[in-house]
């Protein structure tokens, strides 16, 4: 019973002790030391090169080292007959919610303005309202969105959530589908994107969407760079339609040194750190799915390739 | 029935419509237009000049435009026979909790490091733990401290509170008095000061206190500048005993342009904006105390001058 691990070599060293402890019978092979391809039953991957998974003839399960499987589904060589599961780890969910809470509070409390005042040694009190008067919208209201929503509600924000299919969440205004998107956007002074990246959501954060937000709205994108049309964000910041943006994901990562986001005074750039994988908590979750497969039980968090997440 | 208002003239314009609507029979005089001193029953003040309150022979109630009455009690001319009430407005309490949540999350999530990386266009992932693994201590666990604590707990932080007298708060590790201060400090990776400023707490944030925190701890001071020994903070940041500080209050306000805090790479300066007074919610609270006094009922939030808050 063998698992192929394909992420960075440093990363492998962080995972292996947990696999060895929890499932000693599992042989873990770290790419590029693949060995006999036919002996590999499971693959644990982050952005594997096209063709790698297709080269494993007896592969039974593809496990993605993160919540978003857009890279796997965008690769035409990914075997379609092998189930794909995404990593849903409460530890990472909590980390994402912390990131969202920090960035929403930052935008709500005018932190970019105060940081500029500090640079200029300006002592000046800006108008401020309370969280209860600040309407925040979470675009993508699944596991991550709902957890972040609970934390924003505990902080007092006036929260709404949008998802593709209707979801009833106690105490939250929920909107669903394309028909209700304009009403959701029209109330979102701070918009948080936590969508999966699919054919339908690619480039969704564009000029048309920004124009439906209240003037001066702010954006947090903690999902994927592919959701955002970079030039449209810069244009919306230029006209004042948007007042600020916090971005954790980019079309090219690492973000190229000459990209205008780095030095824009109204953009906060973080290097895809909103929710880092955490081997001590994630390894048992991954191995549970291997056990489920072996015992013929239903997998957890299996991806629907047609839906894209 | 007359009230003397002593704060900034711009501030008066924000309060008067609320007084006029809620208690039209109240004559509001805005300093320096004091008129007949003997006709003034109530004073609503923020840092009045020494002697002003003593010049009002029939004064029955001093209302402070904020939670901290340290300025009033430090002034030997403040009449000792007139009750002082401080302003406790849930709206301001919520604003303070938002500020504390933002700054604790900022320190927890290494935001100063990531901001420096953005300036240098560096894409680098830093080690991160979750809020549940981060021990936060709130120094001063009264109305403000407990509300901030509830929000930090909702975000998942491992919280403790310290107060002068023992307080039992469900789900929170509480410490009390000088005897338990070292144990409280020893666990506080992020220390939040929300103490009242009294003879006992003046200069409490000093070298000795910093040395009892875990190495690399961070400080949020949202209380008073008088709590902090500025030179000791700079020294502790210099040795690495402290890793960062967020300061909203200063010994001299506005913070002088040549003060080293402005440009320190590990200090965030905000211009005393953690919890701004909000006339629409505060005016009814203030006027309720006037009614209580007139009707001989107990005052709300009366200050004990011996205790200092």
XYZ file of C-alpha atoms in Angstrom:
618
model
C 0.000 0.000 0.000
C 1.760 3.127 -1.251
C 1.039 6.832 -1.315
C 2.759 9.306 -3.616
C 3.361 12.700 -2.011
C 3.762 15.564 -4.459
C 4.327 18.970 -2.917
C 7.549 20.688 -1.914
C 10.329 18.499 -0.432
C 10.419 20.665 2.724
C 6.730 20.054 3.066
C 7.223 16.266 2.924
C 9.430 16.389 5.995
C 6.596 18.028 7.919
C 4.049 15.381 6.934
C 5.989 12.135 7.157
C 6.199 11.790 10.959
C 2.426 12.031 11.179
C 1.828 9.401 8.504
C 4.396 7.093 10.131
C 2.720 7.449 13.504
C -0.879 7.155 12.348
C -0.620 4.564 9.550
C 2.754 2.798 9.786
C 1.750 0.265 7.132
C 1.473 3.039 4.532
C 4.529 3.369 2.279
C 5.007 7.086 1.542
C 6.975 7.939 -1.596
C 8.026 11.534 -2.036
C 8.112 12.799 -5.611
C 10.346 12.633 -7.668
C 11.201 9.218 -6.112
C 8.128 7.571 -7.605
C 9.472 4.023 -7.984
C 7.102 1.435 -9.444
C 4.145 3.458 -10.693
C 1.867 0.431 -10.605
C 2.302 0.069 -6.837
C 0.885 3.495 -6.004
C -2.655 3.445 -4.635
C -3.102 6.993 -3.386
C -1.783 10.427 -4.340
C -1.541 13.422 -2.019
C -0.815 16.439 -4.171
C -0.605 20.187 -4.521
C -0.509 21.397 -8.118
C 1.105 18.253 -9.610
C 2.619 18.556 -13.065
C 0.291 17.520 -15.894
C 0.602 13.818 -16.619
C 1.879 12.743 -13.191
C -1.435 11.388 -11.941
C -2.226 9.841 -15.331
C 1.044 7.886 -15.105
C -0.197 5.921 -12.071
C -2.209 3.007 -13.532
C -3.622 1.665 -10.235
C -4.424 4.979 -8.585
C -7.540 4.715 -6.420
C -7.741 8.123 -4.700
C -6.476 11.643 -5.329
C -6.221 13.789 -2.214
C -5.732 17.531 -2.673
C -3.576 19.414 -0.156
C -6.065 22.244 0.189
C -9.698 23.197 -0.156
C -9.553 24.383 -3.771
C -9.191 21.722 -6.485
C -9.253 24.136 -9.423
C -5.712 23.195 -10.518
C -6.591 19.494 -10.629
C -9.800 19.972 -12.584
C -8.221 22.414 -15.019
C -5.659 19.755 -15.994
C -7.071 17.597 -18.825
C -4.704 14.772 -17.917
C -6.148 14.300 -14.410
C -7.768 10.816 -14.459
C -11.537 11.202 -14.480
C -12.319 7.741 -13.068
C -10.400 8.316 -9.814
C -12.231 10.047 -6.960
C -10.804 13.374 -5.837
C -11.168 14.584 -2.261
C -10.350 18.051 -1.054
C -8.862 18.816 2.338
C -11.365 20.276 4.774
C -9.556 20.701 8.077
C -11.237 22.642 10.890
C -7.805 23.983 11.824
C -7.448 25.565 8.368
C -11.040 26.757 8.472
C -10.290 28.578 11.730
C -7.129 30.075 10.263
C -9.107 31.371 7.283
C -11.709 32.899 9.590
C -8.977 34.668 11.563
C -7.585 36.090 8.340
C -11.012 37.253 7.192
C -11.791 38.792 10.597
C -8.465 40.644 10.622
C -8.892 42.033 7.122
C -12.560 42.986 7.525
C -11.752 44.764 10.803
C -8.811 46.492 9.110
C -11.026 47.839 6.330
C -13.888 48.665 8.706
C -11.601 50.592 11.068
C -9.846 52.575 8.288
C -6.490 51.058 9.084
C -4.925 52.002 5.735
C -5.803 55.643 6.418
C -4.364 55.519 9.912
C -1.207 53.793 8.663
C -0.737 56.610 6.144
C -1.297 59.164 8.906
C 1.360 57.465 11.032
C 3.839 57.619 8.139
C 3.128 61.365 7.852
C 2.983 61.914 11.651
C -0.568 63.205 11.357
C -2.820 63.115 14.438
C -6.345 63.206 13.094
C -9.552 61.463 14.129
C -11.557 59.980 11.245
C -15.299 59.330 11.249
C -16.089 55.825 12.404
C -19.184 53.727 12.704
C -19.596 50.481 14.610
C -19.579 46.968 13.186
C -23.362 46.723 13.641
C -23.667 49.514 11.085
C -21.215 47.926 8.622
C -22.673 45.574 6.032
C -20.315 42.761 5.123
C -21.017 40.223 2.384
C -19.367 36.839 2.028
C -19.309 35.598 -1.550
C -19.135 31.817 -1.271
C -21.023 30.637 1.775
C -19.845 27.043 2.256
C -17.798 25.604 5.094
C -15.232 28.427 5.063
C -17.727 31.220 4.442
C -20.095 30.159 7.176
C -17.337 29.811 9.756
C -15.933 33.241 8.887
C -19.496 34.552 9.010
C -20.008 33.271 12.542
C -16.884 35.087 13.686
C -17.841 38.326 11.930
C -21.272 38.108 13.548
C -19.670 37.639 16.964
C -17.773 40.872 16.247
C -21.104 42.562 15.574
C -21.032 42.989 11.770
C -24.257 43.139 9.742
C -23.619 40.023 7.698
C -24.968 38.476 4.513
C -23.832 35.429 2.555
C -24.188 34.498 -1.106
C -23.882 30.997 -2.532
C -24.751 29.307 -5.807
C -27.461 27.160 -4.216
C -29.824 28.403 -1.508
C -28.594 27.967 2.081
C -30.508 28.686 5.261
C -28.201 29.881 8.034
C -29.865 31.090 11.249
C -29.433 34.815 11.809
C -27.785 35.520 8.444
C -29.320 37.128 5.368
C -28.576 34.595 2.630
C -28.767 35.164 -1.103
C -28.497 32.507 -3.805
C -27.853 32.222 -7.485
C -27.349 34.769 -10.223
C -30.786 36.306 -9.679
C -30.018 37.407 -6.124
C -26.422 38.452 -6.700
C -27.196 42.137 -7.470
C -29.166 42.622 -4.239
C -26.362 40.952 -2.279
C -23.696 43.104 -3.905
C -25.763 46.273 -3.454
C -25.564 45.907 0.334
C -21.915 44.780 0.632
C -19.733 47.625 1.905
C -17.015 45.046 2.491
C -17.058 42.057 0.134
C -15.172 38.887 1.052
C -14.540 36.329 -1.713
C -14.279 32.718 -0.520
C -15.632 31.078 -3.672
C -14.253 27.932 -5.249
C -12.625 28.674 -8.600
C -14.748 27.130 -11.335
C -15.643 27.947 -14.934
C -18.541 29.977 -13.557
C -16.538 31.988 -11.014
C -13.382 32.629 -13.051
C -13.010 36.409 -13.338
C -16.151 37.072 -11.299
C -14.443 39.952 -9.455
C -14.550 42.261 -12.433
C -15.644 45.746 -13.398
C -19.285 44.719 -13.714
C -19.371 43.229 -10.233
C -17.488 46.162 -8.669
C -20.009 48.594 -10.234
C -22.818 46.882 -8.295
C -21.165 47.433 -4.888
C -21.860 50.604 -2.893
C -19.462 53.368 -3.910
C -16.250 53.180 -1.867
C -16.699 49.508 -1.012
C -13.693 47.359 -0.113
C -12.688 43.864 -1.210
C -11.023 40.915 0.500
C -10.009 38.096 -1.847
C -8.886 35.063 0.134
C -9.915 32.572 -2.546
C -8.017 32.371 -5.853
C -6.241 34.870 -8.060
C -8.342 33.606 -10.968
C -11.444 35.157 -9.444
C -10.045 38.646 -9.886
C -9.555 40.690 -13.045
C -6.446 42.580 -11.947
C -6.857 45.517 -14.332
C -10.487 46.007 -13.294
C -9.484 46.223 -9.638
C -6.866 48.866 -10.400
C -9.410 50.821 -12.442
C -12.065 50.637 -9.701
C -9.542 51.840 -7.097
C -8.582 54.641 -9.471
C -12.139 55.959 -9.804
C -12.962 55.508 -6.113
C -15.667 52.929 -6.833
C -13.545 50.721 -4.562
C -11.629 52.227 -1.640
C -9.269 49.360 -0.798
C -8.500 45.686 -1.372
C -6.765 42.941 0.589
C -5.491 40.102 -1.585
C -4.047 36.761 -0.530
C -4.197 34.934 -3.886
C -2.962 35.918 -7.326
C -3.036 34.688 -10.923
C 0.739 34.213 -10.818
C 2.251 33.076 -7.532
C 4.647 34.246 -6.256
C 3.253 37.621 -7.317
C 5.835 38.933 -9.844
C 8.082 41.683 -8.454
C 6.942 44.172 -11.097
C 3.221 43.659 -10.457
C 1.469 46.966 -9.608
C -0.377 45.406 -6.625
C 2.811 45.357 -4.527
C 3.155 49.136 -4.286
C -0.464 50.270 -4.580
C -1.338 52.428 -1.548
C -4.844 50.939 -1.279
C -3.898 47.276 -1.719
C -2.661 44.940 0.997
C -0.763 41.933 -0.409
C -0.218 38.760 1.618
C 1.605 35.732 0.164
C -1.192 33.137 0.130
C -1.023 32.629 3.897
C -4.661 32.972 4.907
C -4.970 29.275 5.783
C -1.788 27.197 5.762
C -2.000 23.412 5.801
C -1.200 21.995 9.217
C 0.082 18.397 9.122
C -0.722 17.498 12.773
C -4.424 18.131 12.245
C -4.681 17.365 8.517
C -2.897 13.994 8.456
C -5.622 12.153 10.441
C -8.279 13.679 8.157
C -6.452 12.527 5.020
C -5.811 9.035 6.381
C -9.446 8.697 7.385
C -10.388 8.905 3.716
C -7.867 6.156 2.861
C -9.509 3.954 5.487
C -12.954 4.800 4.130
C -11.862 3.800 0.633
C -10.346 0.530 1.854
C -13.460 -0.334 3.833
C -15.871 0.675 1.065
C -17.418 3.474 3.088
C -18.380 6.851 1.522
C -15.532 9.348 1.169
C -15.584 12.684 2.968
C -15.429 15.905 0.937
C -15.408 14.196 -2.425
C -15.283 16.644 -5.310
C -18.015 16.729 -7.937
C -15.996 17.408 -11.118
C -19.086 18.679 -12.957
C -19.743 21.250 -10.250
C -16.063 22.045 -9.854
C -15.759 21.749 -6.053
C -31.987 73.888 35.018
C -28.680 74.426 33.211
C -25.838 72.226 32.006
C -22.363 73.491 31.189
C -20.743 71.697 28.249
C -16.966 71.822 28.186
C -15.310 70.022 25.320
C -14.433 71.244 21.823
C -16.884 73.682 20.140
C -17.238 71.320 17.152
C -18.150 68.604 19.583
C -20.935 70.760 21.095
C -22.678 70.960 17.736
C -22.812 67.167 17.600
C -24.388 66.870 21.068
C -26.887 69.707 21.198
C -29.578 68.269 18.870
C -29.759 65.166 21.041
C -30.103 67.136 24.281
C -32.744 69.387 22.696
C -34.764 66.406 21.528
C -34.454 64.308 24.664
C -34.639 66.965 27.415
C -35.911 70.243 25.923
C -36.235 71.840 29.373
C -32.447 71.566 29.876
C -30.569 74.781 29.156
C -27.215 73.818 27.587
C -24.441 76.388 27.867
C -21.328 75.798 25.802
C -18.072 76.916 27.362
C -16.739 79.667 27.278
C -20.289 81.147 27.342
C -20.791 80.205 30.992
C -23.192 83.009 31.982
C -24.372 83.030 35.605
C -22.227 80.414 37.332
C -24.743 79.983 40.116
C -27.400 78.759 37.694
C -25.405 75.758 36.528
C -26.549 72.428 37.964
C -24.669 69.928 35.847
C -21.348 69.848 34.010
C -20.525 67.613 31.048
C -16.788 67.809 30.531
C -13.673 66.431 28.889
C -10.445 67.611 30.473
C -11.786 70.946 31.795
C -9.249 73.577 32.822
C -8.376 73.561 36.536
C -10.732 75.799 38.470
C -13.667 75.686 36.045
C -15.711 73.160 38.016
C -14.790 74.833 41.332
C -16.225 78.101 40.000
C -19.762 76.631 39.825
C -21.185 77.055 43.361
C -24.396 75.062 42.859
C -22.961 72.213 40.825
C -24.764 68.925 41.601
C -23.267 66.480 39.101
C -20.073 66.150 37.068
C -20.398 63.956 33.995
C -17.225 62.847 32.248
C -17.249 62.481 28.451
C -15.455 59.158 28.531
C -14.757 56.112 30.640
C -11.520 57.336 32.215
C -11.779 60.062 34.882
C -8.060 60.273 35.623
C -7.853 63.907 34.449
C -10.668 64.962 36.784
C -9.259 63.184 39.810
C -5.730 64.426 39.199
C -6.984 68.040 39.364
C -6.909 69.238 43.006
C -9.515 71.904 42.224
C -12.211 69.387 41.220
C -14.953 69.727 43.883
C -14.877 66.684 46.148
C -18.477 66.985 47.365
C -20.006 66.720 43.876
C -20.635 63.210 42.484
C -18.704 62.289 39.342
C -20.095 59.818 36.832
C -18.175 58.345 33.953
C -19.651 57.565 30.582
C -20.263 53.861 30.009
C -21.926 53.540 26.620
C -22.355 50.074 25.086
C -21.705 51.666 21.693
C -18.251 52.794 22.853
C -17.642 49.468 24.542
C -18.295 47.727 21.235
C -16.001 50.138 19.413
C -13.234 49.402 21.916
C -13.711 45.662 21.460
C -13.440 46.048 17.687
C -10.189 47.946 18.124
C -8.800 45.336 20.491
C -9.854 42.470 18.196
C -8.236 44.159 15.194
C -4.962 44.805 16.981
C -4.732 41.393 18.651
C -5.421 39.693 15.297
C -2.819 41.942 13.664
C -0.161 40.922 16.163
C -1.247 37.261 16.154
C -1.124 37.060 12.345
C 2.287 38.781 12.016
C 0.832 41.672 10.091
C 3.811 43.977 10.702
C 6.089 41.347 9.174
C 3.847 40.885 6.157
C 3.543 44.664 5.689
C 7.340 44.907 5.652
C 7.479 42.060 3.130
C 4.996 43.874 0.892
C 7.134 47.028 1.017
C 10.132 44.937 -0.060
C 8.106 42.821 -2.556
C 9.048 39.664 -0.688
C 6.846 36.570 -1.100
C 7.556 34.447 1.946
C 5.353 32.297 4.160
C 5.940 32.769 7.906
C 5.176 30.212 10.598
C 1.716 30.653 12.010
C -0.287 29.103 14.773
C -4.017 29.375 15.355
C -5.793 31.629 17.835
C -6.519 28.647 20.091
C -2.761 28.310 20.572
C -2.232 32.041 21.253
C -2.448 33.189 24.856
C -3.870 36.683 25.191
C -4.102 38.547 28.487
C -6.355 41.501 29.209
C -4.999 43.751 31.935
C -8.071 45.471 33.404
C -11.044 43.151 33.277
C -14.008 45.459 33.878
C -16.805 46.368 31.479
C -14.457 47.070 28.563
C -12.082 44.198 29.254
C -14.807 41.598 29.589
C -16.548 42.674 26.393
C -13.279 42.602 24.454
C -12.587 39.229 26.060
C -15.880 37.787 24.807
C -15.001 38.825 21.263
C -11.479 37.445 21.475
C -12.906 34.177 22.775
C -15.348 34.039 19.862
C -12.289 34.359 17.608
C -10.783 31.367 19.391
C -8.015 32.956 21.474
C -6.807 31.373 24.708
C -7.840 34.205 26.990
C -7.061 35.348 30.517
C -8.062 38.483 32.392
C -6.463 40.326 35.286
C -8.200 42.777 37.584
C -7.459 44.390 40.946
C -10.277 42.551 42.683
C -11.236 38.929 41.953
C -13.792 38.422 39.161
C -15.401 35.179 38.093
C -16.113 35.118 34.374
C -17.347 31.813 32.898
C -14.823 30.210 30.572
C -12.033 32.702 31.278
C -8.939 32.223 33.392
C -9.060 35.194 35.770
C -6.251 36.512 37.930
C -6.538 39.152 40.622
C -4.343 41.481 42.612
C -0.618 41.979 42.792
C -0.017 38.411 43.966
C -1.402 36.847 40.789
C 0.009 39.380 38.343
C 3.279 37.496 37.622
C 1.438 34.286 36.680
C -0.913 36.274 34.447
C 1.957 38.081 32.739
C 3.950 34.877 32.334
C 1.268 33.447 30.061
C 0.449 36.600 28.029
C 1.950 36.396 24.554
C -0.220 39.370 23.636
C -0.988 41.782 26.488
C -3.883 44.237 26.164
C -4.029 47.141 28.640
C -7.536 48.432 29.401
C -6.844 49.585 32.961
C -8.151 52.790 34.493
C -5.339 55.242 35.168
C -4.895 55.564 38.916
C -2.029 56.165 41.326
C -1.558 52.394 41.406
C -1.509 51.856 37.641
C 0.511 54.901 36.566
C 3.595 53.618 34.769
C 2.588 49.976 35.225
C 3.714 49.134 31.671
C 7.378 49.373 32.505
C 10.590 47.417 32.201
C 9.771 45.234 35.183
C 6.385 44.245 33.793
C 7.764 43.628 30.291
C 10.440 41.343 31.722
C 7.715 39.071 33.134
C 6.054 38.511 29.737
C 7.162 35.624 27.496
C 10.087 36.688 25.313
C 8.838 38.285 22.090
C 5.437 39.207 23.531
C 3.425 42.056 22.040
C 1.540 44.921 23.683
C -1.707 46.742 22.920
C -2.293 49.868 25.013
C -5.795 51.188 24.467
C -6.039 52.757 27.933
C -3.967 55.824 28.831
C -0.529 57.065 27.902
C 0.236 57.381 31.608
C 0.237 53.600 31.950
C 3.287 53.296 29.718
C 6.912 54.186 30.401
C 7.849 55.195 26.865
C 11.593 54.664 27.242
C 11.067 51.189 28.710
C 8.938 50.177 25.723
C 11.633 51.334 23.294
C 14.259 49.440 25.282
C 12.187 46.240 25.380
C 11.611 46.420 21.617
C 15.322 46.984 21.162
C 16.321 43.837 23.042
C 13.552 41.712 21.503
C 11.869 41.133 24.878
C 8.865 42.711 23.136
C 8.270 42.149 19.424
C 5.689 44.856 18.711
C 3.304 47.374 20.253
C 0.075 49.039 19.199
C -0.620 52.293 21.022
C -3.761 54.428 20.994
C -3.022 56.672 23.984
C 0.024 58.759 24.864
C 1.380 60.911 27.678
C 1.212 63.963 25.397
C -1.663 64.114 22.942
C -1.442 64.850 20.087
C 1.726 62.740 20.075
C 4.518 65.273 19.383
C 5.886 65.121 15.814
C 9.404 64.338 17.035
C 8.348 61.421 19.264
C 10.217 58.203 18.344
C 6.998 56.133 18.405
C 5.829 57.627 15.081
C 8.578 56.066 12.996
C 9.387 52.917 14.965
C 9.031 49.878 12.675
C 7.510 47.757 15.445
C 5.046 50.338 16.785
C 1.603 51.085 15.406
C 0.327 54.543 16.430
C -3.361 55.461 16.301
C -4.612 58.902 17.412
C -6.772 57.949 20.424
C -9.567 56.585 18.237
C -10.177 53.172 19.782
C -13.588 54.210 21.151
C -14.963 57.593 20.090
C -17.886 59.140 21.935
C -21.105 58.806 19.963
C -23.720 61.460 20.863
C -26.793 59.580 19.545
C -26.226 56.700 21.960
C -24.431 58.574 24.760
C -26.861 61.480 25.203
C -29.717 59.314 26.578
C -27.274 57.641 28.975
C -26.020 61.004 30.266
C -29.517 62.440 30.629
C -30.668 59.357 32.499
C -28.217 60.236 35.265
C -29.605 63.780 35.441
C -33.097 62.299 35.901
C -31.784 59.899 38.543
C -30.250 62.796 40.464
C -33.437 64.868 40.255
C -35.551 61.948 41.433
C -33.184 60.938 44.210
C -32.419 57.564 42.659
C -28.894 56.046 42.665
C -26.583 57.264 39.921
C -25.202 54.902 37.309
C -21.425 54.498 36.983
C -20.560 56.842 39.819
C -16.836 57.166 40.400
C -15.265 56.239 43.719
C -12.567 58.926 44.057
C -10.627 56.856 46.592
C -10.434 53.935 44.172
C -9.859 56.224 41.197
C -12.489 54.838 38.814
